[in-house]
Every structure is written in structure tokens, then in C-alpha cells.
């Protein structure tokens, strides 16, 4: 180390400095304070004495006074406004408050892990609070040893930890009908979140109960009021399914299924039953409501796809996105997230000229399969109106399509699995709005956006 | 011409400061760890009692069949065996369980209990398209009208047309039962493929704020009334397991096609990076 002053570049020092010992301790930390003080004194001794008018100290900001006491639960800074938004809005009615969606604030988040209290929710009959001491998980049907497990039992099995996204298959569904210009990243795409999940691999449970030959499917059912249930094919259970009880280092939250939920990496969220209480093995699908009436994808010819499980490759720019303001022309770093339920993101390209040209974004580490990946892209904004967008490719070779190409095939009643490229309009004043669903003639002419992205 | 730039990363000017703060942070962590002590002890074993009792009972029963003598009693302390799938076990683990890895050890440990048949009977509520799960009862359209008005109308509307609280259950008077047409609302008459699924769902989840409160007969009756309002059965029709199975494949049944195991996506026209 050549110059000790590099260690504390923001603290004014000198023999007559009014730098208080208290502030020094705050800056340096109690542990290393003494060490730092002696170094500064030595470094400061080499400097000329300050002129008298430099001796007036700047006023202490209010936050340098006595701080808040310890609390048992962490707090978010009151200066940080970051919250979910739920579909029921102000409605006092119980159905609107318990059946619907709660969107994660994607435009305010960074990194790949979603803070657990901001994880999205899709509930069909409210969040249920289960006493884990009373909770039981029944495994029966085509198995040699029908069993019931307590949560303590489940936790005795060898555990595994993995980082994966969860996404409601209706996420981004506004893309089919066309969002309004003020539809934010949160309200458009906020039904996806990434967590570190811990639990027991399904294969362990399957061996423990002895799943029989010919048991090609299993029904998973929740203990909530809707007794949400879905069929899952055996191949997925043997591939990478887990029963998880840990989310980001703590017991999974009630909103994500405490005390136990199914995790099917990369698959639509609805299949990953929360508040899991029953698993029944059988020879075929059980054809529950959520794989017939809902979560089936209706095509323009009237046919409906069924068992469309993987969430396709998707990405979006989260900064700047609708509702943001780009402060001024000049250098800004665009960033966003990409993910694919089919595998691992291999690349994200960004266009800042309405899709006329694309450049590679940098994928930030870690890049994990079936998990959000954060990307960044340096941009010098020239102050003219711009449509900015990203498109991701995964290791199966699938690239996000332009919206009109998706609609050509799927029509507007498909509801689920919308994964087209998300265009944002940065206007000349820096205001950002959602360009999807707008007509090119309504956008500033110099954006040169092709209609197929809108 | 565009303003696309190649990403570049200059070394951050405050790297040294950052590293120093990290060191300080590490020190503080050490301090904290030292202060917190072992306050957490004492709660870990609180939840095992009831299930633990049954576990012991069945544990001995199945233990003879599956357990090896070494696996019980002398549990290997955590850290003495590798949890990595496929990882070779340490000598200690090998000693504790002849089977080898952690998963094998757990499987020999008789975790969980044999499922009591009455629990299976109580929880096994799903009704499958082959009729499994249907109960022996009879429902009528006329009785169903009363059940609906008393239990469903306040959310789904008196005629089942839906409100902002709950979805539409009955097609409008100008619509016929039949395969779903693009843009149409979706009800049992034109979207749901199986009647068994419909009965299953109402039985498991409705009325929304009091699921499970209807008698088995009332469930058949209210379904009969909804089918009648949708123009699918006569006013004097009844529903029982036989009549249900006779009409189980509903008008939109032929419109569904599975994308598993043969994936339908990504659609060929959307493949590749050629936009």
C-alpha cells in the first residue's frame, strides 16, 4: 500500500482538523478505529496546516445524531419506496383480496434474488397460515408404502439447495391484449421472482414410498381453502423436482407455501403446489380444474393446448422502464433480467434504436439454469426519443420473438406464457412509457420502431 | 449508425477502500457471532411429540423389512458424510450405513409413518375422469336452484352470469353449448372438458368462503342446475354417478390437445434468432 490516505479518501484530516473522534469511529468502525486513527495522524502530519477559515466545520446532518435502537426484525430505509402491487386494488371484497395476483416491483429490484417479502404471489383463495407442528404430508396411490410425514420427518431427509425462478404462467399476459402506456415492469411482468430454495429432492420421497411401475403421474394438492391441485408427470419428478421448506435462508414464507411446497424448476408457477399436504400417484393425469378450465392455452382456431409446462425464454429491461425518468442525455447503464424455463440463458441483446440494430449485453454472474440472470448494457443517450428493448436466447436456441409474430400464431385469447420482446419508449424529456400495444404512428417518428415489436 | 457500445469495465477507483471496509465488516461479524452465543437452543425438538409416537410404532414394524442393523441408532453426525449426489462417502459414513450415501441412509432410517387408511379416505377427494371419487347420491335441477340461490348467487349472480366478485357460470341466452369459439366466455357448456372436473372443483373449493359446506347431494344438485341453465340437461333431469359418466365428456372435450410429452413449443415459426 503506497499511500494510507487512499484508505479513507473522504475524511478531511490535518493536525488542527475538527474531525471528531466520534465521526472517525463511525467511519472506520469500532474494531479498526484505533488503527485507522494512528495511520491518519501520521499521514496528516505531512500536510500543511489549514488556513483559519477552513476551521469552520460543516453542520452535522441529522442522521449523524443518535441512531435508532436495535430491532428484532430488519427494516427497509424509509427513503426506499419499494412494494408489491396487488390486483384487488382498494376493493374491500374478500374474493378480490384473496383470489388474484400480487406483483413484485421489478423496476425497483436489482441482482437476481428477490427479497422474500417482495416475492410475487398468485393466490386462488388467500394465504393460509399453517402450524407446522400439526402439518402432515400424505403420499399414497400407486406406491408400495403409503406414508404420512410430519414436517420434522421431511427435514430429516438429505437436503438440497438451488436457486430458481418461479413465474406465474399468466405473467406478462397483458401482452396479448396490449398494455397501456403507463403499464410498468411490475404490473406487466411482476409475477416472477427468484429465490434460493432448500428442501428434499422428490426422488428421495419417491424411493421412500416405493413408487410403482406404471405410476406415470402424481397429483399434488394444497391444504389451503381452494385445495389447489395439479398433475405432474413422473419424468419431471425424477428430473429436478423438490419439496422445499427453505426460502432465502429462512423457512419458506406463508405466501410462498409455508411450511412446504412443490418446486418444479422452470415450470409454470401454478403447478408448484403451495401448502402441500397430499401427493397421490396414478397412471395418468388427474385433469384438475387448473389443467383444463385454466392454464390451458386457447388458440385462434378454438383448440386449446394442455400441459404447456415450461416458462419460455424471457427478458426485460428493468432500468429504465415505464414510470422511470432518464435524468439527462449522456452515459447510463441499462440493466434488466432474463430467464428461461427450458434451460440457461446464453445471451441477451439490447437495442436502443427500435430494433434496427442489436448489441450484446453483459450477463452478470451468476448465470444459473432456470433462474433470473441480470444483464447490463452501457448506453450513451443522445436525447432523442428511443425505443429500447432486450431479447434473450437460451441454450435450447430459442430467442424471444417480436410481439406480432407471437400474436400471429397464438392470437389474443391465449392468456398464458406470453414471452415477447418488451419495448419501452424513452421520450425526448426522458420519461419512459410502455410502447407495447401502441401504434407506430403514435410514437415519435425518429424512434423508427418496426410495427412487429409493438 | 447507432449508439451501441461495447461493454468495458474500468477498475473502480475506490477498490482499496472497498476492500478495507470488507475487512472491517468481517471483524464486526466476528464480534457479533461472539456476542449472540447459543440463544437458539431449546426450541429445536419441540414439534415431534405426536407424530413421533406413531413413528416409533410403525418404525419397528417396517424396520425389520427394510432397515439394516447399522442404520438405526448410530446416526452419523452431520459432516461425516458427503451430501453431494454421487459423491463417495467417507469411511465414517460407510461404517454407519452399509448402503453408502446420505440418501440411502435416510431411506433406511424409517422416516415418516404408515399412512392411516382413515386419513387417506378423508383427504383423497379428487374425482377423476374415469369416475373414481364420485359418491353415491342423486341431485336434481329443482333442488339445485335453491342450493344455488342460497350459497352461490351472492357472488356469481342470481342467474349465474357472474359479477365483479366471481366468474360467469352460465352462457348467455343467445349462446348454445358447443366447442369453444374464439372470443367467447368460458363455461362448463363450452370450455371445461370433463364434468367430473367440474364436480370435483365445486366440491373442493366452493362456496369460495366456506368450501366443503355443501352435502354431497347438494353438490350434484347445484351442478345439475348450472347444467340446466346452460341448456345442457332438462328441467327434470337428475345427476348420479351413471348419468354423470354418460355425459362426462363435455362439448369442448375434443378441442384440447396435450403438449406433454411432445412439446408444442416453441412454435417452429418462432424458433431461431432471425428476427
XYZ file of C-alpha atoms in Angstrom:
729
model
C 0.000 0.000 0.000
C 1.646 3.147 -1.167
C -0.499 5.822 0.426
C -2.532 5.371 3.552
C -4.806 8.242 2.583
C -6.352 6.055 -0.066
C -7.937 4.088 2.684
C -10.142 6.921 3.860
C -10.331 9.359 0.981
C -13.441 11.226 2.127
C -12.345 12.220 5.616
C -10.590 15.604 5.921
C -7.520 15.276 8.122
C -4.831 17.525 9.470
C -3.220 18.480 12.763
C -5.944 21.025 13.536
C -8.766 19.175 11.891
C -12.039 19.357 13.779
C -12.841 15.876 12.624
C -14.343 14.417 15.726
C -13.227 11.156 17.144
C -16.871 10.050 17.085
C -17.154 10.523 13.345
C -13.914 8.798 12.775
C -15.163 5.838 14.744
C -18.349 5.775 12.754
C -16.493 5.866 9.500
C -13.883 3.349 10.436
C -15.915 1.045 12.599
C -15.295 0.388 16.252
C -12.982 -2.510 15.672
C -10.435 -0.886 13.432
C -10.882 2.671 14.690
C -7.773 2.874 16.778
C -5.634 1.535 13.984
C -7.096 3.949 11.452
C -6.625 6.920 13.768
C -2.934 6.375 14.128
C -2.497 5.983 10.387
C -4.376 9.179 9.674
C -2.355 11.117 12.200
C 0.828 10.011 10.539
C -0.467 10.808 7.084
C -1.929 14.113 8.240
C 1.300 15.227 9.812
C 2.790 15.598 6.361
C 0.169 18.161 5.306
C 0.414 21.949 5.720
C -1.772 23.487 8.440
C -5.147 24.650 7.088
C -5.984 28.305 6.668
C -8.140 29.693 9.559
C -11.344 29.946 7.532
C -11.249 26.200 6.879
C -11.709 25.531 10.573
C -15.499 26.047 10.477
C -16.998 22.562 10.498
C -19.818 21.702 8.141
C -23.063 21.211 10.070
C -23.716 17.612 11.025
C -26.593 16.143 9.007
C -29.480 14.971 11.210
C -28.619 11.331 10.625
C -25.313 11.759 12.390
C -27.170 12.214 15.683
C -28.041 9.255 17.901
C -29.355 6.415 15.721
C -32.266 4.041 16.041
C -32.218 1.259 18.629
C -31.807 -2.368 17.611
C -34.905 -4.111 16.336
C -35.580 -7.817 16.112
C -36.823 -7.544 12.533
C -34.855 -5.751 9.845
C -36.162 -2.529 8.384
C -36.008 -1.069 4.907
C -34.861 2.554 4.685
C -37.845 4.901 4.850
C -36.261 6.571 1.841
C -36.698 3.412 -0.208
C -40.210 3.054 -1.561
C -40.460 -0.461 -2.789
C -43.556 -2.575 -2.563
C -45.736 -5.148 -4.235
C -48.944 -4.176 -6.018
C -51.959 -6.442 -5.921
C -54.687 -6.930 -8.421
C -57.568 -6.438 -5.989
C -56.647 -2.805 -5.504
C -58.846 -0.992 -2.982
C -61.732 -3.436 -3.219
C -62.825 -4.448 0.287
C -64.350 -7.650 -1.018
C -62.860 -10.882 0.185
C -62.751 -12.519 -3.234
C -60.790 -9.602 -4.692
C -58.420 -9.637 -1.755
C -57.729 -13.357 -1.767
C -58.074 -14.581 -5.353
C -55.699 -12.724 -7.599
C -52.116 -11.585 -8.003
C -49.547 -9.591 -6.091
C -46.809 -8.225 -8.351
C -43.114 -7.927 -7.462
C -41.616 -4.447 -8.028
C -39.225 -5.485 -10.804
C -38.349 -1.903 -11.733
C -37.021 -1.295 -8.214
C -35.108 -4.545 -7.755
C -31.544 -5.459 -8.633
C -29.430 -8.591 -8.655
C -31.180 -11.921 -9.165
C -32.582 -12.796 -5.737
C -35.993 -11.371 -4.907
C -36.251 -10.269 -1.274
C -38.688 -12.746 0.235
C -41.135 -10.096 1.414
C -41.384 -8.793 -2.150
C -41.805 -12.189 -3.827
C -44.812 -12.217 -6.139
C -47.984 -14.087 -5.183
C -50.743 -15.747 -7.110
C -53.422 -16.994 -4.769
C -56.703 -18.688 -5.517
C -58.132 -18.484 -2.029
C -55.893 -16.402 0.182
C -52.693 -17.058 2.098
C -53.185 -19.743 4.668
C -51.206 -19.849 7.903
C -50.317 -23.413 8.833
C -48.992 -24.655 12.173
C -46.012 -26.769 11.095
C -46.283 -28.933 14.199
C -49.729 -30.050 13.049
C -49.000 -30.247 9.339
C -48.903 -33.639 7.668
C -47.998 -34.671 4.151
C -49.729 -37.744 2.800
C -48.198 -39.782 -0.033
C -50.406 -42.547 -1.391
C -51.878 -44.093 -4.535
C -49.664 -46.297 -6.694
C -46.927 -46.694 -4.094
C -45.721 -49.708 -2.131
C -45.669 -47.907 1.218
C -48.314 -45.175 1.611
C -46.866 -42.774 4.151
C -47.600 -39.682 6.131
C -44.790 -37.316 7.046
C -44.601 -34.594 9.647
C -42.505 -31.563 8.863
C -39.863 -32.899 11.242
C -39.846 -36.087 9.193
C -39.441 -34.175 5.931
C -36.489 -32.261 7.337
C -34.650 -35.451 8.226
C -34.135 -36.303 4.585
C -30.866 -35.146 2.982
C -31.408 -31.679 1.641
C -30.502 -29.801 -1.478
C -30.343 -26.075 -2.171
C -30.896 -24.493 -5.558
C -31.571 -21.058 -7.000
C -34.569 -20.914 -9.332
C -37.152 -18.507 -10.608
C -40.850 -19.012 -10.048
C -43.222 -17.459 -12.538
C -46.978 -17.457 -12.877
C -47.817 -18.650 -16.354
C -50.174 -15.678 -16.695
C -47.221 -13.326 -16.150
C -46.887 -10.690 -18.897
C -50.358 -11.739 -20.080
C -51.276 -8.104 -20.718
C -49.107 -8.537 -23.787
C -51.867 -10.482 -25.535
C -54.473 -7.746 -25.254
C -51.985 -4.872 -25.238
C -50.925 -2.910 -22.164
C -51.489 0.828 -21.693
C -48.513 3.214 -21.902
C -48.304 3.525 -18.128
C -48.103 -0.251 -17.515
C -44.898 -0.691 -15.542
C -42.476 -3.607 -15.466
C -44.101 -4.549 -12.162
C -47.689 -4.687 -13.399
C -46.698 -6.216 -16.709
C -44.070 -8.788 -15.700
C -44.023 -8.783 -11.893
C -45.332 -12.327 -11.426
C -41.817 -13.744 -11.396
C -39.234 -13.924 -8.637
C -36.030 -15.797 -7.918
C -35.101 -17.373 -4.592
C -32.669 -19.808 -3.104
C -34.807 -22.823 -2.254
C -33.889 -25.622 0.107
C -35.584 -28.946 0.638
C -35.663 -32.599 -0.269
C -35.471 -33.947 -3.827
C -38.719 -35.617 -4.903
C -36.731 -38.706 -5.906
C -35.879 -39.318 -2.255
C -39.548 -39.280 -1.268
C -40.383 -41.470 -4.261
C -37.868 -44.076 -3.209
C -39.054 -43.881 0.360
C -42.648 -44.751 -0.568
C -41.710 -47.074 -3.433
C -43.464 -45.611 -6.469
C -44.834 -48.444 -8.571
C -44.288 -49.319 -12.170
C -46.862 -47.548 -14.334
C -47.359 -44.666 -11.911
C -46.545 -42.105 -14.576
C -48.241 -39.120 -12.923
C -48.811 -37.708 -9.469
C -51.414 -35.343 -8.107
C -50.154 -32.629 -5.752
C -52.683 -30.910 -3.541
C -52.558 -27.987 -1.118
C -54.109 -27.576 2.300
C -55.485 -24.123 1.516
C -59.172 -23.294 1.104
C -59.015 -23.853 -2.674
C -57.231 -27.185 -2.169
C -55.315 -26.273 -5.270
C -54.228 -29.368 -7.151
C -52.233 -30.195 -10.255
C -50.968 -33.331 -12.001
C -47.233 -33.654 -12.585
C -45.653 -36.267 -14.858
C -43.179 -38.647 -13.292
C -40.389 -37.605 -15.655
C -40.314 -34.132 -14.114
C -40.407 -35.515 -10.599
C -37.399 -37.675 -11.402
C -35.614 -34.860 -13.178
C -35.328 -31.950 -10.740
C -38.456 -31.617 -8.566
C -38.074 -30.787 -4.883
C -40.264 -30.369 -1.831
C -38.951 -27.120 -0.397
C -39.217 -25.606 3.065
C -36.386 -23.056 2.950
C -36.507 -19.784 1.007
C -33.521 -17.457 1.048
C -32.121 -18.890 4.232
C -35.283 -18.879 6.351
C -38.358 -21.055 6.500
C -40.368 -20.542 3.346
C -42.919 -17.757 3.838
C -46.656 -18.444 4.188
C -47.202 -16.509 0.975
C -44.973 -19.000 -0.827
C -46.482 -22.064 0.801
C -45.197 -22.471 4.370
C -44.393 -24.997 5.607
C -43.877 -26.977 2.380
C -44.348 -26.509 -1.337
C -43.524 -28.298 -4.524
C -40.749 -26.788 -6.642
C -40.609 -27.681 -10.337
C -37.734 -25.625 -11.716
C -38.658 -23.752 -14.882
C -42.322 -24.787 -14.918
C -45.361 -22.568 -14.653
C -45.924 -21.452 -11.090
C -49.396 -22.922 -10.736
C -48.045 -26.482 -10.898
C -45.841 -25.897 -7.869
C -48.441 -26.510 -5.220
C -48.119 -24.420 -2.064
C -49.103 -25.568 1.440
C -48.577 -29.092 0.146
C -50.472 -31.762 2.040
C -51.132 -34.636 -0.361
C -49.359 -36.477 -3.169
C -51.230 -39.242 -5.000
C -49.509 -41.383 -7.608
C -51.595 -42.626 -10.521
C -51.284 -43.895 -14.055
C -52.487 -40.771 -15.869
C -53.195 -37.065 -15.414
C -55.981 -36.258 -12.979
C -57.416 -33.412 -15.120
C -57.916 -30.898 -12.349
C -59.620 -27.559 -12.877
C -56.273 -25.782 -13.237
C -55.181 -28.001 -16.137
C -58.499 -27.883 -18.002
C -60.587 -24.752 -17.420
C -57.497 -22.680 -16.626
C -53.818 -22.867 -17.519
C -54.730 -24.234 -20.927
C -53.858 -22.043 -23.872
C -56.665 -21.191 -26.313
C -55.658 -20.738 -29.940
C -57.444 -18.685 -32.640
C -58.932 -21.859 -34.199
C -60.657 -22.706 -30.918
C -58.286 -25.515 -29.956
C -56.537 -25.404 -26.597
C -53.081 -26.561 -25.667
C -52.878 -28.527 -22.455
C -49.883 -29.337 -20.218
C -47.741 -26.479 -21.505
C -45.370 -26.566 -18.582
C -42.097 -24.751 -19.194
C -41.981 -20.994 -18.997
C -40.354 -19.862 -22.211
C -37.297 -17.647 -22.560
C -37.965 -14.073 -21.494
C -36.138 -10.864 -20.673
C -36.940 -7.255 -19.993
C -35.091 -4.068 -19.279
C -35.913 -3.089 -15.695
C -33.987 0.207 -15.807
C -35.041 2.364 -17.452
C -38.597 1.100 -17.742
C -42.110 2.557 -17.673
C -42.508 5.101 -14.891
C -38.791 5.879 -14.752
C -37.238 9.131 -15.852
C -33.857 9.175 -17.583
C -32.420 12.305 -15.974
C -30.435 13.706 -18.906
C -28.676 12.734 -22.112
C -25.301 11.068 -21.645
C -23.994 7.812 -20.267
C -26.417 5.450 -18.497
C -26.222 1.769 -17.808
C -29.289 -0.129 -18.934
C -29.988 -3.251 -16.899
C -32.572 -5.977 -16.702
C -33.311 -9.639 -16.133
C -33.547 -12.686 -18.375
C -34.607 -16.260 -17.680
C -35.768 -19.443 -19.343
C -37.688 -22.415 -18.039
C -36.136 -24.559 -20.742
C -32.573 -24.069 -19.506
C -29.827 -21.481 -19.199
C -29.655 -18.027 -20.731
C -26.784 -17.893 -23.205
C -27.122 -14.317 -24.358
C -29.121 -11.112 -24.151
C -29.070 -8.500 -26.861
C -30.196 -4.940 -26.392
C -31.473 -2.497 -28.965
C -31.670 1.229 -28.270
C -32.947 2.112 -31.729
C -36.276 0.349 -32.020
C -34.825 -2.959 -33.133
C -32.838 -1.676 -36.112
C -29.630 -2.882 -34.511
C -28.800 -5.094 -31.547
C -25.704 -5.334 -29.367
C -24.707 -7.973 -26.835
C -25.371 -7.177 -23.187
C -23.068 -8.409 -20.460
C -24.510 -11.257 -18.393
C -23.639 -10.628 -14.770
C -22.659 -13.554 -12.555
C -24.056 -15.887 -11.532
C -25.663 -17.273 -14.686
C -27.731 -20.226 -13.470
C -30.164 -22.545 -15.211
C -33.843 -21.763 -14.679
C -33.007 -18.654 -12.662
C -33.134 -14.943 -13.294
C -29.914 -13.622 -14.779
C -29.095 -9.927 -14.614
C -27.681 -8.211 -17.666
C -26.267 -4.739 -18.220
C -25.598 -2.637 -21.220
C -23.808 0.726 -21.486
C -25.725 3.404 -23.293
C -24.970 6.964 -24.258
C -28.336 8.560 -24.779
C -28.315 11.333 -27.357
C -31.505 12.887 -26.027
C -33.749 11.859 -28.923
C -36.821 9.644 -28.417
C -35.776 5.995 -28.307
C -37.443 2.621 -28.096
C -35.211 0.357 -26.030
C -35.688 -3.392 -25.666
C -33.906 -6.643 -24.891
C -34.163 -10.128 -26.292
C -32.774 -13.237 -24.656
C -31.663 -16.583 -26.059
C -31.338 -19.808 -24.087
C -29.244 -22.919 -24.540
C -32.008 -24.638 -26.483
C -31.556 -21.922 -29.114
C -34.901 -20.265 -28.500
C -34.918 -16.471 -28.793
C -37.728 -14.230 -27.614
C -39.975 -13.311 -30.528
C -41.342 -9.934 -31.568
C -44.878 -9.463 -30.248
C -46.687 -9.528 -33.595
C -45.032 -12.820 -34.528
C -46.271 -14.346 -31.296
C -49.783 -12.981 -31.798
C -49.859 -14.285 -35.380
C -49.630 -17.809 -34.004
C -51.318 -17.581 -30.616
C -53.927 -14.879 -31.074
C -55.118 -12.668 -28.231
C -57.017 -15.199 -26.080
C -54.075 -17.396 -25.182
C -53.727 -15.716 -21.735
C -50.612 -17.617 -20.615
C -46.925 -17.903 -21.490
C -46.531 -14.502 -23.118
C -42.795 -14.063 -23.726
C -42.404 -11.496 -26.496
C -39.827 -8.711 -26.515
C -40.746 -5.768 -24.248
C -40.262 -2.327 -25.857
C -40.017 0.795 -23.667
C -40.260 4.302 -25.104
C -37.770 6.859 -23.741
C -39.198 10.192 -24.820
C -37.167 13.319 -25.513
C -37.870 14.579 -21.994
C -36.534 11.307 -20.528
C -39.947 9.983 -19.454
C -40.288 6.238 -20.015
C -43.548 4.568 -21.035
C -44.662 1.163 -22.272
C -44.539 1.091 -26.067
C -46.144 -2.348 -26.416
C -49.587 -2.226 -27.936
C -49.121 1.330 -29.225
C -49.251 2.009 -32.930
C -46.028 3.117 -34.568
C -47.694 6.253 -35.866
C -48.445 7.329 -32.293
C -44.787 7.124 -31.301
C -42.258 9.876 -32.112
C -41.214 9.363 -35.724
C -37.479 9.296 -35.016
C -37.842 6.115 -32.946
C -38.039 4.190 -36.256
C -39.714 1.324 -34.466
C -40.906 -1.538 -36.592
C -44.591 -2.350 -36.100
C -43.810 -6.012 -35.373
C -42.405 -5.158 -31.930
C -45.477 -3.176 -30.873
C -25.481 4.295 -37.109
C -26.415 3.539 -33.548
C -25.121 4.382 -30.130
C -24.451 0.796 -29.174
C -21.232 0.464 -27.233
C -19.078 -2.443 -26.287
C -19.207 -3.033 -22.564
C -15.997 -2.144 -20.777
C -15.167 -2.105 -17.118
C -12.533 0.240 -15.724
C -11.205 -0.746 -12.296
C -13.281 1.071 -9.703
C -11.295 3.930 -8.118
C -12.431 3.010 -4.635
C -11.361 -0.610 -4.816
C -8.946 -0.247 -1.943
C -11.489 1.481 0.242
C -13.960 -1.233 -0.553
C -11.551 -3.946 0.432
C -10.779 -2.215 3.680
C -14.438 -1.855 4.549
C -14.856 -5.531 3.865
C -12.167 -6.299 6.386
C -13.929 -4.098 8.918
C -17.223 -5.780 8.169
C -15.651 -9.169 8.717
C -14.334 -8.031 12.088
C -17.773 -6.810 13.121
C -19.288 -10.113 12.094
C -16.813 -11.938 14.295
C -17.770 -9.704 17.181
C -21.480 -10.283 16.580
C -21.033 -14.019 16.359
C -19.198 -13.983 19.629
C -21.982 -11.957 21.287
C -25.006 -13.884 20.148
C -23.987 -17.046 21.955
C -26.303 -20.030 21.889
C -29.674 -18.395 22.485
C -31.338 -20.580 19.925
C -31.081 -23.840 21.806
C -34.146 -25.405 23.310
C -36.727 -24.957 20.577
C -35.439 -27.413 18.037
C -37.130 -30.536 19.316
C -40.478 -29.070 20.326
C -42.642 -30.312 17.474
C -42.032 -34.023 17.296
C -44.257 -35.425 20.015
C -47.485 -36.673 18.441
C -46.139 -37.943 15.170
C -43.076 -39.256 16.912
C -45.231 -41.726 18.792
C -46.763 -43.277 15.681
C -43.391 -43.242 14.061
C -41.929 -45.492 16.682
C -44.815 -47.894 16.348
C -44.505 -48.304 12.611
C -40.755 -47.944 12.738
C -40.365 -51.266 14.424
C -42.861 -52.894 12.100
C -41.195 -51.892 8.867
C -37.722 -51.771 10.323
C -37.292 -55.479 10.082
C -38.273 -55.441 6.445
C -36.120 -52.603 5.143
C -33.680 -51.344 7.751
C -30.186 -52.674 8.127
C -28.941 -53.001 11.651
C -26.257 -50.377 11.191
C -28.507 -47.566 10.037
C -30.594 -47.211 13.173
C -29.359 -45.970 16.488
C -25.938 -44.785 15.382
C -26.828 -41.817 13.214
C -23.774 -40.367 11.558
C -23.191 -36.807 12.798
C -23.646 -34.203 10.110
C -20.395 -33.561 8.335
C -19.187 -37.127 8.462
C -20.756 -37.984 5.160
C -20.977 -36.231 1.857
C -24.321 -34.820 0.716
C -23.151 -34.347 -2.846
C -25.127 -36.605 -5.153
C -22.821 -39.298 -6.386
C -20.070 -38.200 -4.030
C -18.187 -41.050 -2.480
C -18.976 -41.486 1.201
C -16.334 -41.014 3.847
C -15.259 -44.063 5.850
C -17.431 -42.903 8.760
C -20.497 -42.848 6.548
C -19.695 -46.226 5.110
C -19.435 -47.569 8.602
C -22.752 -46.060 9.651
C -24.687 -47.321 6.669
C -23.687 -50.186 4.529
C -25.772 -48.609 1.739
C -23.441 -45.650 1.313
C -24.667 -42.157 0.671
C -26.903 -39.866 2.687
C -29.986 -40.654 0.681
C -29.578 -44.374 1.243
C -29.025 -43.761 4.931
C -32.198 -41.720 5.190
C -34.200 -44.332 3.337
C -33.118 -46.928 5.847
C -33.984 -44.699 8.764
C -37.741 -45.317 8.571
C -38.698 -41.671 8.336
C -42.426 -40.979 8.480
C -45.301 -43.261 9.343
C -47.523 -45.670 7.557
C -50.500 -43.714 6.208
C -53.629 -44.478 8.262
C -56.453 -45.562 5.955
C -58.950 -43.144 7.501
C -56.652 -40.236 6.679
C -56.359 -41.435 3.092
C -60.150 -41.759 2.867
C -60.701 -38.292 4.296
C -58.160 -36.492 2.148
C -58.488 -38.416 -1.091
C -61.142 -36.098 -2.519
C -60.244 -35.877 -6.187
C -62.761 -37.046 -8.759
C -61.078 -38.396 -11.874
C -62.401 -38.581 -15.449
C -62.917 -42.346 -15.086
C -65.445 -41.673 -12.327
C -63.171 -42.570 -9.424
C -64.188 -40.474 -6.446
C -67.820 -39.920 -7.414
C -70.100 -40.605 -4.477
C -73.382 -42.387 -4.499
C -76.083 -39.744 -4.377
C -78.663 -38.105 -6.581
C -79.179 -34.437 -7.310
C -81.960 -32.615 -9.106
C -82.274 -29.364 -11.041
C -85.090 -28.107 -8.838
C -83.205 -28.734 -5.596
C -80.137 -27.200 -7.225
C -81.956 -23.936 -7.838
C -82.406 -23.497 -4.097
C -78.830 -24.533 -3.327
C -77.534 -22.025 -5.845
C -79.619 -19.112 -4.615
C -78.680 -19.832 -1.009
C -74.949 -20.459 -1.480
C -73.670 -19.141 -4.788
C -75.850 -16.329 -6.111
C -74.391 -13.577 -3.957
C -71.071 -13.895 -5.785
C -71.914 -15.459 -9.156
C -75.198 -13.555 -9.570
C -78.744 -14.969 -9.285
C -78.674 -16.271 -12.861
C -75.009 -17.326 -12.790
C -73.987 -14.582 -15.199
C -71.089 -13.567 -12.965
C -70.374 -10.372 -11.011
C -67.192 -8.473 -10.350
C -66.700 -10.842 -7.415
C -66.843 -14.152 -9.226
C -66.765 -15.527 -12.763
C -69.625 -16.285 -15.129
C -71.032 -19.824 -14.855
C -73.859 -19.707 -17.386
C -73.630 -18.818 -21.081
C -75.875 -16.006 -22.233
C -79.341 -16.869 -23.677
C -78.064 -16.304 -27.206
C -75.294 -18.914 -26.892
C -75.506 -22.667 -27.397
C -73.374 -25.339 -25.699
C -70.646 -26.442 -28.073
C -66.895 -26.288 -28.686
C -65.352 -23.010 -27.604
C -65.252 -20.308 -30.257
C -62.505 -17.695 -30.245
C -63.518 -14.745 -28.084
C -66.413 -16.454 -26.275
C -66.735 -16.522 -22.475
C -65.777 -19.908 -20.998
C -68.223 -22.028 -19.025
C -68.978 -25.688 -18.449
C -71.067 -25.602 -21.650
C -68.281 -24.568 -23.981
C -64.875 -24.921 -22.317
C -64.499 -27.416 -19.447
C -63.668 -30.840 -20.959
C -64.935 -33.135 -18.151
C -67.990 -32.949 -15.926
C -66.076 -34.872 -13.240
C -63.570 -31.998 -13.033
C -66.415 -29.533 -12.606
C -67.973 -31.500 -9.763
C -64.563 -32.033 -8.183
C -63.862 -28.308 -8.209
C -67.180 -27.181 -6.737
C -66.870 -29.873 -4.100
C -63.307 -28.945 -3.155
C -63.362 -25.165 -3.444
C -66.899 -23.744 -3.422
C -68.618 -21.860 -1.932
C -65.471 -19.773 -2.045
C -65.706 -18.547 1.553
C -66.947 -21.834 3.016
C -65.654 -24.744 0.930
C -66.789 -28.204 1.891
C -70.017 -26.951 3.442
C -72.389 -28.483 0.860
C -73.709 -32.002 1.253
C -72.772 -34.497 -1.456
C -76.337 -34.442 -2.694
C -76.356 -30.633 -2.821
C -73.184 -30.629 -4.920
C -74.843 -32.838 -7.555
C -77.972 -30.698 -7.396
C -76.243 -27.364 -7.839
C -74.251 -28.778 -10.742
C -77.499 -30.054 -12.257
C -78.988 -26.571 -12.021
C -75.919 -24.965 -13.646
C -76.003 -27.529 -16.484
C -79.705 -26.855 -16.924
C -79.201 -23.089 -17.100
C -76.518 -23.688 -19.721
C -79.012 -25.617 -21.834
C -77.289 -28.973 -21.306
C -79.895 -31.012 -19.401
C -83.689 -30.917 -18.993
C -85.567 -29.320 -16.134
C -86.452 -32.681 -14.631
C -83.079 -34.377 -15.140
C -81.169 -35.864 -12.203
C -77.448 -36.345 -11.662
C -75.969 -39.507 -10.201
C -72.736 -41.377 -10.983
C -74.304 -43.091 -14.004
C -75.779 -40.011 -15.629
C -72.623 -38.060 -14.835
C -70.417 -40.605 -16.600
C -72.772 -40.713 -19.578
C -72.207 -37.053 -20.289
C -68.718 -36.770 -18.770
C -67.038 -35.652 -21.988
C -68.421 -32.152 -22.400
C -68.932 -30.240 -25.673
C -65.426 -28.731 -25.719
C -63.682 -32.013 -24.853
C -62.349 -32.609 -28.410
C -60.642 -29.196 -28.522
C -57.848 -29.985 -26.069
C -54.547 -31.393 -27.167
C -51.617 -32.183 -24.884
C -48.188 -30.584 -25.167
C -46.717 -33.237 -22.940
C -44.785 -35.431 -23.527
C -44.479 -33.962 -27.032
C -43.773 -30.288 -26.505
C -45.699 -27.950 -28.871
C -43.413 -25.015 -28.263
C -41.562 -23.041 -29.266
C -43.642 -22.917 -32.376
C -41.472 -23.579 -35.455
C -42.146 -20.080 -36.759
C -40.734 -18.635 -33.546
C -37.571 -20.706 -33.432
C -34.196 -19.269 -34.180
C -32.722 -15.848 -33.970
C -33.688 -14.450 -37.319
C -35.968 -11.568 -36.487
